[in-house]
Amino acid sequence: MDSPADRTAPVRSPGARDRDEEGRARNARPRDGLGRPLPYGAQGVPRQPEGVVRTPADTVAEAQRLLDEGKPFHAHEVFEDAWKSGPGPERELWRGLAQLAVGLTHAARGNTTGGARLLRRGAGAVTRWAASAHGQRDPYGIDLEAVARWARDLAADVEAGTPVDAGARAPALRG
């Protein structure tokens, strides 16, 4: 029996661009835990299905699981789904969390400049969201102050040349 991820997996046509079942361009190469493409035929990690609408609590739980497993690229996709499907006032929160996950991804890949920049951008986004009229300090149990502090500290470590293990440096979203 196919899993939902298998049914939406891109199709590879010889000599043609990879496309998903709806005809949109989508790379069919397998990915590693940090989202880097692997050669066709290599064993990768399962991709996160796209466009999944989850409750906020499920979003936080799934993203935390992936972060703890050292898969921040995949956690970013979970946050991106919430960003795209959530209510308007929360979109900036989820976008900021997605930026933090992408920042951790880049930091773990060794991209010092991009990783630090995205970590700081995400920290700023969640801090601004919490300070806004719509913001809360701990939405869905997420300690935004602690998450922003984690991101700024990690950005400084990345810029100092400290190698980053994504699973070991994953944030604790709920404190």
GROMACS .gro file of C-alpha atoms in nm:
model
  175
    1MET     CA    1   0.000   0.000   0.000
    2ASP     CA    2   0.137   0.342  -0.094
    3SER     CA    3   0.184   0.607   0.171
    4PRO     CA    4   0.055   0.960   0.102
    5ALA     CA    5   0.415   1.068   0.040
    6ASP     CA    6   0.456   0.794  -0.223
    7ARG     CA    7   0.146   0.907  -0.410
    8THR     CA    8   0.274   1.264  -0.436
    9ALA     CA    9   0.633   1.171  -0.518
   10PRO     CA   10   0.770   1.336  -0.829
   11VAL     CA   11   0.781   1.137  -1.151
   12ARG     CA   12   1.111   1.113  -1.340
   13SER     CA   13   1.080   1.097  -1.717
   14PRO     CA   14   1.396   1.018  -1.915
   15GLY     CA   15   1.540   1.337  -2.063
   16ALA     CA   16   1.264   1.553  -1.918
   17ARG     CA   17   1.230   1.772  -1.616
   18ASP     CA   18   1.103   1.603  -1.299
   19ARG     CA   19   0.733   1.673  -1.245
   20ASP     CA   20   0.482   1.584  -0.976
   21GLU     CA   21   0.150   1.418  -1.056
   22GLU     CA   22  -0.009   1.759  -1.119
   23GLY     CA   23   0.258   1.854  -1.372
   24ARG     CA   24   0.446   2.104  -1.152
   25ALA     CA   25   0.825   2.099  -1.168
   26ARG     CA   26   0.957   1.913  -0.864
   27ASN     CA   27   1.295   1.752  -0.822
   28ALA     CA   28   1.258   1.376  -0.782
   29ARG     CA   29   1.603   1.319  -0.637
   30PRO     CA   30   1.602   1.169  -0.288
   31ARG     CA   31   1.713   1.399  -0.004
   32ASP     CA   32   1.925   1.352   0.306
   33GLY     CA   33   1.817   1.462   0.653
   34LEU     CA   34   1.929   1.818   0.585
   35GLY     CA   35   1.735   1.835   0.258
   36ARG     CA   36   2.040   1.805   0.032
   37PRO     CA   37   1.973   1.624  -0.296
   38LEU     CA   38   2.126   1.280  -0.330
   39PRO     CA   39   2.192   1.096  -0.657
   40TYR     CA   40   1.892   0.935  -0.825
   41GLY     CA   41   1.847   0.585  -0.688
   42ALA     CA   42   2.019   0.661  -0.355
   43GLN     CA   43   1.840   0.590  -0.029
   44GLY     CA   44   1.716   0.917   0.118
   45VAL     CA   45   1.489   1.008   0.403
   46PRO     CA   46   1.114   1.026   0.339
   47ARG     CA   47   0.997   1.368   0.231
   48GLN     CA   48   0.735   1.557   0.423
   49PRO     CA   49   0.409   1.563   0.232
   50GLU     CA   50   0.326   1.917   0.121
   51GLY     CA   51   0.007   2.106   0.188
   52VAL     CA   52  -0.089   1.921   0.504
   53VAL     CA   53  -0.325   2.118   0.726
   54ARG     CA   54  -0.253   2.040   1.090
   55THR     CA   55  -0.376   2.184   1.415
   56PRO     CA   56  -0.124   2.423   1.571
   57ALA     CA   57  -0.051   2.164   1.843
   58ASP     CA   58   0.014   1.897   1.578
   59THR     CA   59   0.235   2.139   1.383
   60VAL     CA   60   0.449   2.209   1.689
   61ALA     CA   61   0.470   1.839   1.784
   62GLU     CA   62   0.565   1.724   1.431
   63ALA     CA   63   0.818   2.003   1.384
   64GLN     CA   64   0.976   1.929   1.723
   65ARG     CA   65   1.001   1.558   1.638
   66LEU     CA   66   1.179   1.639   1.312
   67LEU     CA   67   1.409   1.894   1.476
   68ASP     CA   68   1.504   1.641   1.745
   69GLU     CA   69   1.581   1.387   1.470
   70GLY     CA   70   1.822   1.633   1.307
   71LYS     CA   71   1.587   1.710   1.017
   72PRO     CA   72   1.537   2.087   1.031
   73PHE     CA   73   1.474   2.106   0.655
   74HIS     CA   74   1.173   1.881   0.700
   75ALA     CA   75   1.059   2.076   1.008
   76HIS     CA   76   1.067   2.391   0.796
   77GLU     CA   77   0.822   2.227   0.555
   78VAL     CA   78   0.583   2.156   0.845
   79PHE     CA   79   0.604   2.521   0.955
   80GLU     CA   80   0.560   2.632   0.594
   81ASP     CA   81   0.234   2.437   0.570
   82ALA     CA   82   0.109   2.617   0.883
   83TRP     CA   83   0.226   2.950   0.740
   84LYS     CA   84   0.036   2.892   0.416
   85SER     CA   85  -0.282   2.745   0.569
   86GLY     CA   86  -0.309   2.921   0.904
   87PRO     CA   87  -0.518   3.222   0.993
   88GLY     CA   88  -0.380   3.556   0.875
   89PRO     CA   89  -0.271   3.687   1.215
   90GLU     CA   90  -0.058   3.374   1.275
   91ARG     CA   91   0.117   3.355   0.941
   92GLU     CA   92   0.411   3.566   1.052
   93LEU     CA   93   0.461   3.341   1.355
   94TRP     CA   94   0.481   3.027   1.140
   95ARG     CA   95   0.695   3.202   0.880
   96GLY     CA   96   0.941   3.307   1.150
   97LEU     CA   97   0.958   2.952   1.284
   98ALA     CA   98   1.014   2.823   0.929
   99GLN     CA   99   1.302   3.070   0.891
  100LEU     CA  100   1.456   2.940   1.215
  101ALA     CA  101   1.438   2.582   1.087
  102VAL     CA  102   1.595   2.684   0.754
  103GLY     CA  103   1.862   2.877   0.944
  104LEU     CA  104   1.947   2.562   1.141
  105THR     CA  105   1.952   2.369   0.813
  106HIS     CA  106   2.202   2.607   0.656
  107ALA     CA  107   2.412   2.620   0.972
  108ALA     CA  108   2.433   2.239   0.983
  109ARG     CA  109   2.528   2.234   0.614
  110GLY     CA  110   2.819   2.469   0.691
  111ASN     CA  111   2.668   2.781   0.532
  112THR     CA  112   2.785   3.029   0.795
  113THR     CA  113   2.652   3.348   0.638
  114GLY     CA  114   2.314   3.213   0.531
  115GLY     CA  115   2.260   3.016   0.849
  116ALA     CA  116   2.335   3.307   1.081
  117ARG     CA  117   2.129   3.549   0.871
  118LEU     CA  118   1.822   3.323   0.867
  119LEU     CA  119   1.850   3.244   1.237
  120ARG     CA  120   1.853   3.617   1.318
  121ARG     CA  121   1.574   3.691   1.069
  122GLY     CA  122   1.356   3.419   1.224
  123ALA     CA  123   1.436   3.537   1.578
  124GLY     CA  124   1.333   3.889   1.480
  125ALA     CA  125   1.012   3.765   1.320
  126VAL     CA  126   0.894   3.566   1.622
  127THR     CA  127   0.993   3.850   1.857
  128ARG     CA  128   0.800   4.105   1.647
  129TRP     CA  129   0.502   3.870   1.628
  130ALA     CA  130   0.497   3.828   2.007
  131ALA     CA  131   0.512   4.205   2.053
  132SER     CA  132   0.235   4.275   1.801
  133ALA     CA  133  -0.131   4.324   1.882
  134HIS     CA  134  -0.198   3.966   1.770
  135GLY     CA  135   0.101   3.811   1.942
  136GLN     CA  136   0.122   3.609   2.256
  137ARG     CA  137   0.428   3.528   2.458
  138ASP     CA  138   0.379   3.150   2.449
  139PRO     CA  139   0.144   3.062   2.161
  140TYR     CA  140   0.060   2.689   2.159
  141GLY     CA  141   0.312   2.641   2.438
  142ILE     CA  142   0.603   2.775   2.231
  143ASP     CA  143   0.838   2.981   2.447
  144LEU     CA  144   0.910   3.247   2.182
  145GLU     CA  145   1.155   3.435   2.403
  146ALA     CA  146   1.362   3.121   2.461
  147VAL     CA  147   1.342   3.022   2.092
  148ALA     CA  148   1.461   3.369   1.981
  149ARG     CA  149   1.746   3.355   2.235
  150TRP     CA  150   1.841   3.006   2.108
  151ALA     CA  151   1.851   3.136   1.750
  152ARG     CA  152   2.065   3.439   1.832
  153ASP     CA  153   2.307   3.228   2.039
  154LEU     CA  154   2.334   2.970   1.761
  155ALA     CA  155   2.391   3.245   1.502
  156ALA     CA  156   2.683   3.377   1.710
  157ASP     CA  157   2.828   3.025   1.743
  158VAL     CA  158   2.795   2.968   1.367
  159GLU     CA  159   2.974   3.295   1.292
  160ALA     CA  160   3.249   3.196   1.538
  161GLY     CA  161   3.307   2.882   1.330
  162THR     CA  162   3.148   2.628   1.563
  163PRO     CA  163   3.028   2.323   1.363
  164VAL     CA  164   2.658   2.255   1.405
  165ASP     CA  165   2.498   1.914   1.458
  166ALA     CA  166   2.133   1.983   1.375
  167GLY     CA  167   1.988   1.728   1.618
  168ALA     CA  168   2.215   1.823   1.905
  169ARG     CA  169   2.147   2.196   1.858
  170ALA     CA  170   1.773   2.169   1.792
  171PRO     CA  171   1.561   2.416   1.987
  172ALA     CA  172   1.315   2.308   2.251
  173LEU     CA  173   1.005   2.482   2.118
  174ARG     CA  174   0.812   2.429   2.438
  175GLY     CA  175   1.082   2.532   2.682
   0.00000   0.00000   0.00000
